[in-house]
Coordinates of C-alpha atoms in Angstrom, one line a residue:
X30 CA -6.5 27.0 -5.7
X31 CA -6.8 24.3 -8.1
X32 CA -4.0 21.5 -8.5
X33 CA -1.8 23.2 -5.1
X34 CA -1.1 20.9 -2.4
X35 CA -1.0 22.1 0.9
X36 CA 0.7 20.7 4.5
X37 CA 0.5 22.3 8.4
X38 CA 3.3 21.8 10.4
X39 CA 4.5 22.7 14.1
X40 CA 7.7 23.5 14.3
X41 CA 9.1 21.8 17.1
X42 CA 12.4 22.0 19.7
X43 CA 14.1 19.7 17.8
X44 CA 13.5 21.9 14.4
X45 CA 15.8 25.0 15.7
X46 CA 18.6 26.8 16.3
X47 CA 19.7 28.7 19.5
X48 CA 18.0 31.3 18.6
X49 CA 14.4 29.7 18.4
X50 CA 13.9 30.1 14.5
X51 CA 13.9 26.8 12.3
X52 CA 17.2 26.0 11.0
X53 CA 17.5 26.3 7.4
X54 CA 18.2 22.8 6.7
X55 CA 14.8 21.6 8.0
X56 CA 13.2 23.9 6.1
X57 CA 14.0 22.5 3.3
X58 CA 13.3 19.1 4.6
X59 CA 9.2 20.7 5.2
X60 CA 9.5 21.8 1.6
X61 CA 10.7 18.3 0.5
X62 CA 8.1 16.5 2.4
X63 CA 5.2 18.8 0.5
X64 CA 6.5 18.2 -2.6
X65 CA 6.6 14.5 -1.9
X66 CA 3.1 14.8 -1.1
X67 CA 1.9 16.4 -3.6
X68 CA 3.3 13.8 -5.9
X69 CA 2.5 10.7 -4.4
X70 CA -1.5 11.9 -3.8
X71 CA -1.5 12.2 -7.8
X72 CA -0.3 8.4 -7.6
X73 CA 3.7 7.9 -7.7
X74 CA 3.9 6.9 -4.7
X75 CA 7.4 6.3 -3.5
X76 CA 6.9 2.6 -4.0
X77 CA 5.7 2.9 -7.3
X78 CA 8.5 4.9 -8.5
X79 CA 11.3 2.3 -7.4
X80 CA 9.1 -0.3 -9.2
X81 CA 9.7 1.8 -12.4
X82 CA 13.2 2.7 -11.1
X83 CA 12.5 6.1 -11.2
X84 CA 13.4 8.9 -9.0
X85 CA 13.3 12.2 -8.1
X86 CA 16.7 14.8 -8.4
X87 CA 16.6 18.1 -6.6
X88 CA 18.9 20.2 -8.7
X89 CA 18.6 24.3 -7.9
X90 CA 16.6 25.9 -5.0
X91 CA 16.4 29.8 -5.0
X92 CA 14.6 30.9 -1.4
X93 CA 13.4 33.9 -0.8
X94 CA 12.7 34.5 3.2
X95 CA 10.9 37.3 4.6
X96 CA 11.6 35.6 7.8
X97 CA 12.6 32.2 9.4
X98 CA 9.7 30.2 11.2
X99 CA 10.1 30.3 14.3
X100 CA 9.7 27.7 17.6
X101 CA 6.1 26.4 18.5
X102 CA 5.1 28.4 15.4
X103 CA 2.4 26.1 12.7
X104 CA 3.4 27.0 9.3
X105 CA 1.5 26.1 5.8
X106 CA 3.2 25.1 3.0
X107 CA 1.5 25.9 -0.3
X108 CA 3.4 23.8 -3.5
X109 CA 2.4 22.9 -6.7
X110 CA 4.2 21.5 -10.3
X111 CA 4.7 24.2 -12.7
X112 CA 4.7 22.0 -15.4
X113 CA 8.6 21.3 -17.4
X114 CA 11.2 23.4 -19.2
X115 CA 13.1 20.7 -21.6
X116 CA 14.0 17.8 -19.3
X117 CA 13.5 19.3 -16.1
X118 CA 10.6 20.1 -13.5
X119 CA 9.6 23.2 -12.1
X120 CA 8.1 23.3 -8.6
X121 CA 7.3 26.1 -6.8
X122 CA 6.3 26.9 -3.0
X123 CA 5.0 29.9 -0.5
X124 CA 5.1 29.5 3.2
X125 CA 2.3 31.1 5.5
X126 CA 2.3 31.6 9.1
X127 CA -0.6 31.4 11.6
X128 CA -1.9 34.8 10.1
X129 CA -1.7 33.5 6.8
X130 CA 1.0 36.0 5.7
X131 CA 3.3 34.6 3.6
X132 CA 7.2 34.6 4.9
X133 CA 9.1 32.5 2.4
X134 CA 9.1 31.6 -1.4
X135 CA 10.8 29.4 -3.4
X136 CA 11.4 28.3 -7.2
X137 CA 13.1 24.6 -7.6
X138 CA 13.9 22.3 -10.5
X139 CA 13.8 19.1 -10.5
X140 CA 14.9 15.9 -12.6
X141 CA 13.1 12.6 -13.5
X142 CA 16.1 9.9 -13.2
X143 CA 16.5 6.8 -13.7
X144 CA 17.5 5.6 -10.0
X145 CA 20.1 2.3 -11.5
X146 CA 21.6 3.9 -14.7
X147 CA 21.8 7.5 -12.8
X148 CA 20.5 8.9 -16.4
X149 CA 18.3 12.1 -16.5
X150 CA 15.0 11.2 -18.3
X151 CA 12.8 13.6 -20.4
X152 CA 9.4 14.3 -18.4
X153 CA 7.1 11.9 -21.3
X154 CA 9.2 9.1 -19.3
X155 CA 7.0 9.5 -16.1
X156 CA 4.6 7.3 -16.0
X157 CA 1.7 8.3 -13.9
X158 CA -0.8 11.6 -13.4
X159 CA 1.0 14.6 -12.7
X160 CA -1.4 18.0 -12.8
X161 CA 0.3 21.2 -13.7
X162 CA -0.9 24.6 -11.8
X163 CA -0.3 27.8 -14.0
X164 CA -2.5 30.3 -12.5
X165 CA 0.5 31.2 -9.7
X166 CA 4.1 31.5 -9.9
X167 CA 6.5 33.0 -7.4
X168 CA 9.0 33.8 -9.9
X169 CA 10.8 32.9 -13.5
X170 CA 12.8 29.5 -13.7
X171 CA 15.6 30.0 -11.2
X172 CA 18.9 30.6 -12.6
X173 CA 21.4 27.7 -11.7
X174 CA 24.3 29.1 -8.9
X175 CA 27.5 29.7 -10.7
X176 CA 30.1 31.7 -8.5
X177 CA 31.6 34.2 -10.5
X178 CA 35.6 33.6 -10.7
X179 CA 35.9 37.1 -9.2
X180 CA 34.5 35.9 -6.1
X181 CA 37.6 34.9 -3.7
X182 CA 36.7 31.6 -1.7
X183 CA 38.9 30.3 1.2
X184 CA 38.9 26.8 2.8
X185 CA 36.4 26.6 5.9
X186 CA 36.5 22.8 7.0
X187 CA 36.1 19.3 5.8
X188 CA 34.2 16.8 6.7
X189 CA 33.5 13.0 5.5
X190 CA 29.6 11.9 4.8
X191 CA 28.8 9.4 7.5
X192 CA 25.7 8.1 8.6
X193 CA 24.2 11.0 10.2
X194 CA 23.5 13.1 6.5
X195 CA 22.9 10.0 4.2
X196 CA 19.7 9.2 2.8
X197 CA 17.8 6.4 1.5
X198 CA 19.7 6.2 -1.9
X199 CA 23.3 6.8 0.8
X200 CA 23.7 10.1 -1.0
X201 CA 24.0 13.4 0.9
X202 CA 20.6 14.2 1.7
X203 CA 19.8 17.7 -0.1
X204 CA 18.6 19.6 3.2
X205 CA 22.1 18.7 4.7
X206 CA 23.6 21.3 2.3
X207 CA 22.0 24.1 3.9
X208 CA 24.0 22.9 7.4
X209 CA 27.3 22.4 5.2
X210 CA 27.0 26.2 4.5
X211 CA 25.8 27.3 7.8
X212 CA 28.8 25.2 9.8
X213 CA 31.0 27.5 7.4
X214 CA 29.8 30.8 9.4
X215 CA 31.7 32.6 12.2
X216 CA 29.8 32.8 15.6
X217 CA 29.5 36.2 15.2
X218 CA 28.2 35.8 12.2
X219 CA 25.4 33.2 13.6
X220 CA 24.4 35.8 15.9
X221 CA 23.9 38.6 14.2
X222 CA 22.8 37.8 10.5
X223 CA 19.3 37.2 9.2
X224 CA 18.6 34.8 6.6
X225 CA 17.0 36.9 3.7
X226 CA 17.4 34.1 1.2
X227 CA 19.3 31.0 0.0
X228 CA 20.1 29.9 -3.7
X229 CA 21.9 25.9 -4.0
X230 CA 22.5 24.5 -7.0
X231 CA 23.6 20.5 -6.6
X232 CA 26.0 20.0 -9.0
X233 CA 27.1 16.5 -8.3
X234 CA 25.9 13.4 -5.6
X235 CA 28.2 12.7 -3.0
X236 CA 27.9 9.5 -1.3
X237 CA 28.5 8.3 1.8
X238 CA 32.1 7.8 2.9
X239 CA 33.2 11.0 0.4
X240 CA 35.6 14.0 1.7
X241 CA 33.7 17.3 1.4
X242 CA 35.7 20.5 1.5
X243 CA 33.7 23.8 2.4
X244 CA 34.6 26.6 1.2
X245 CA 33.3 30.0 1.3
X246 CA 33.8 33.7 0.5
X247 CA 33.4 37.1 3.0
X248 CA 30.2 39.2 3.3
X249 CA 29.9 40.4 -0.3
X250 CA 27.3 43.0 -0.3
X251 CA 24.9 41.2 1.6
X252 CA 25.6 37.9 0.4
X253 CA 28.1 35.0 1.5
X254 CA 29.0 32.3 -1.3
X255 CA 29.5 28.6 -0.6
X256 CA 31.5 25.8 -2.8
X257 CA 31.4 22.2 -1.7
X258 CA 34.3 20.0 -3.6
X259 CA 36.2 17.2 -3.8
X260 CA 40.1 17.1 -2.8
X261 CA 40.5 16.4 -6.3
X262 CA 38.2 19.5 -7.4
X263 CA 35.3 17.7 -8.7
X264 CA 32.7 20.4 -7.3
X265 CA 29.4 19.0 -5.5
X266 CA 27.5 22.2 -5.0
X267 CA 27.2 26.0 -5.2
X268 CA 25.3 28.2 -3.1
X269 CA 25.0 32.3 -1.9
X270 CA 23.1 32.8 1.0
X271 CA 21.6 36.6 1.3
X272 CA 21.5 37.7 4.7
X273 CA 20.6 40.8 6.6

């Protein structure tokens, strides 16, 4: 399929949970990685961008999982630009297994920023070749995660960003999410539950040194919701993972 960039990968010991399937939060990383791929092959390299003093901003993921890959298991991951809706990007992606059936899909949005005045920049900004791919969609723009106020969340934990979840910019890398939400389940929970799907929207960057409070709701028909904030209130993400 025309304009579609595509990636193997083994997923490796280091990759899982204890139950042998892929932890959630390195999917997300494989999905990154494509996507990075499949713009810097078109020519904005990551270089290149910085030289501009542009950048990329993840802002809402909505996953779909048949099933989670699982260890020792080579995985394909199919992406491709879905061209823009006003000032944002849409990216979508379908993951195949070793019998090219397809066990996850995802629709994302994404922001062209300027990396030094933190400013969201309309998409006739970028400067270099981006190809749009219209002949397959996984779904309609995703929906950004609001928590509806009748949704009752509770404290789960806290932590400060150190070292260990920073990236290259010394923001909370956007995978890491995905483990703030899964530290926030029970062991029971962990054993038991299935991860049918996961919908993030970032709301606002969180740097390193910051105070993170988790909070998250009760199995609500199928679905557990997830708000990371400030001790002030100033709230960094929302997310609902659908489990089964």
């Amino acid at each position: 399929m025309g304009n579609t960039w595509t990636e193997e990968h083994l997923i490796y010991s280091n990759e899982i949970d204890y139950n042998a399937n892929c932890r959630l939060s390195n999917l997300l990383s494989l999905m990154q990685r494509a996507a990075d791929g499949d713009v810097e092959h078109m020519g904005g390299t990551r270089d290149q961008m910085l030289a501009h003093h542009l950048g990329w901003m993840l802002t809402t993921i909505d996953l779909v999982c048949e099933r989670m890959p699982r260890f020792n298991e080579t995985i394909q991951i199919r992406t491709w630009n879905k061209g823009t809706k006003g000032p944002l990007w849409l990216r979508d992606f379908r993951i195949y297994d070793e019998n090219d059936l397809e066990i996850a899909k995802a629709c994302t949005l994404w922001a062209l920023v300027d990396i030094h005045k933190r400013k969201v920049l309309r998409p006739s900004a970028y400067p270099f070749n981006i190809n749009s791919n219209h002949d397959d969609s996984v779904g309609p723009v995703p929906d950004k995660m609001n928590i509806s106020d009748e949704v009752e969340l509770y404290t789960s934990y806290s932590i400060t960003v150190r070292y260990s979840g920073i990236d290259s910019n010394r923001h909370l890398n956007n995978s890491r999410y995905a483990d703030l939400c899964m530290d926030a389940l029970t062991p029971p929970e962990l054993d038991t539950i299935a991860i049918l799907g996961f919908h993030i929207t970032y709301v606002h960057e969180v740097k390193s040194g910051e105070h993170i409070e988790v909070l998250r709701s009760d199995l609500l028909n199928g679905y557990i919701y997830f708000r990371g904030q400030s001790l002030e209130g100033t709230r960094y993400f929302e997310a609902c993972l659908h489990v089964g």
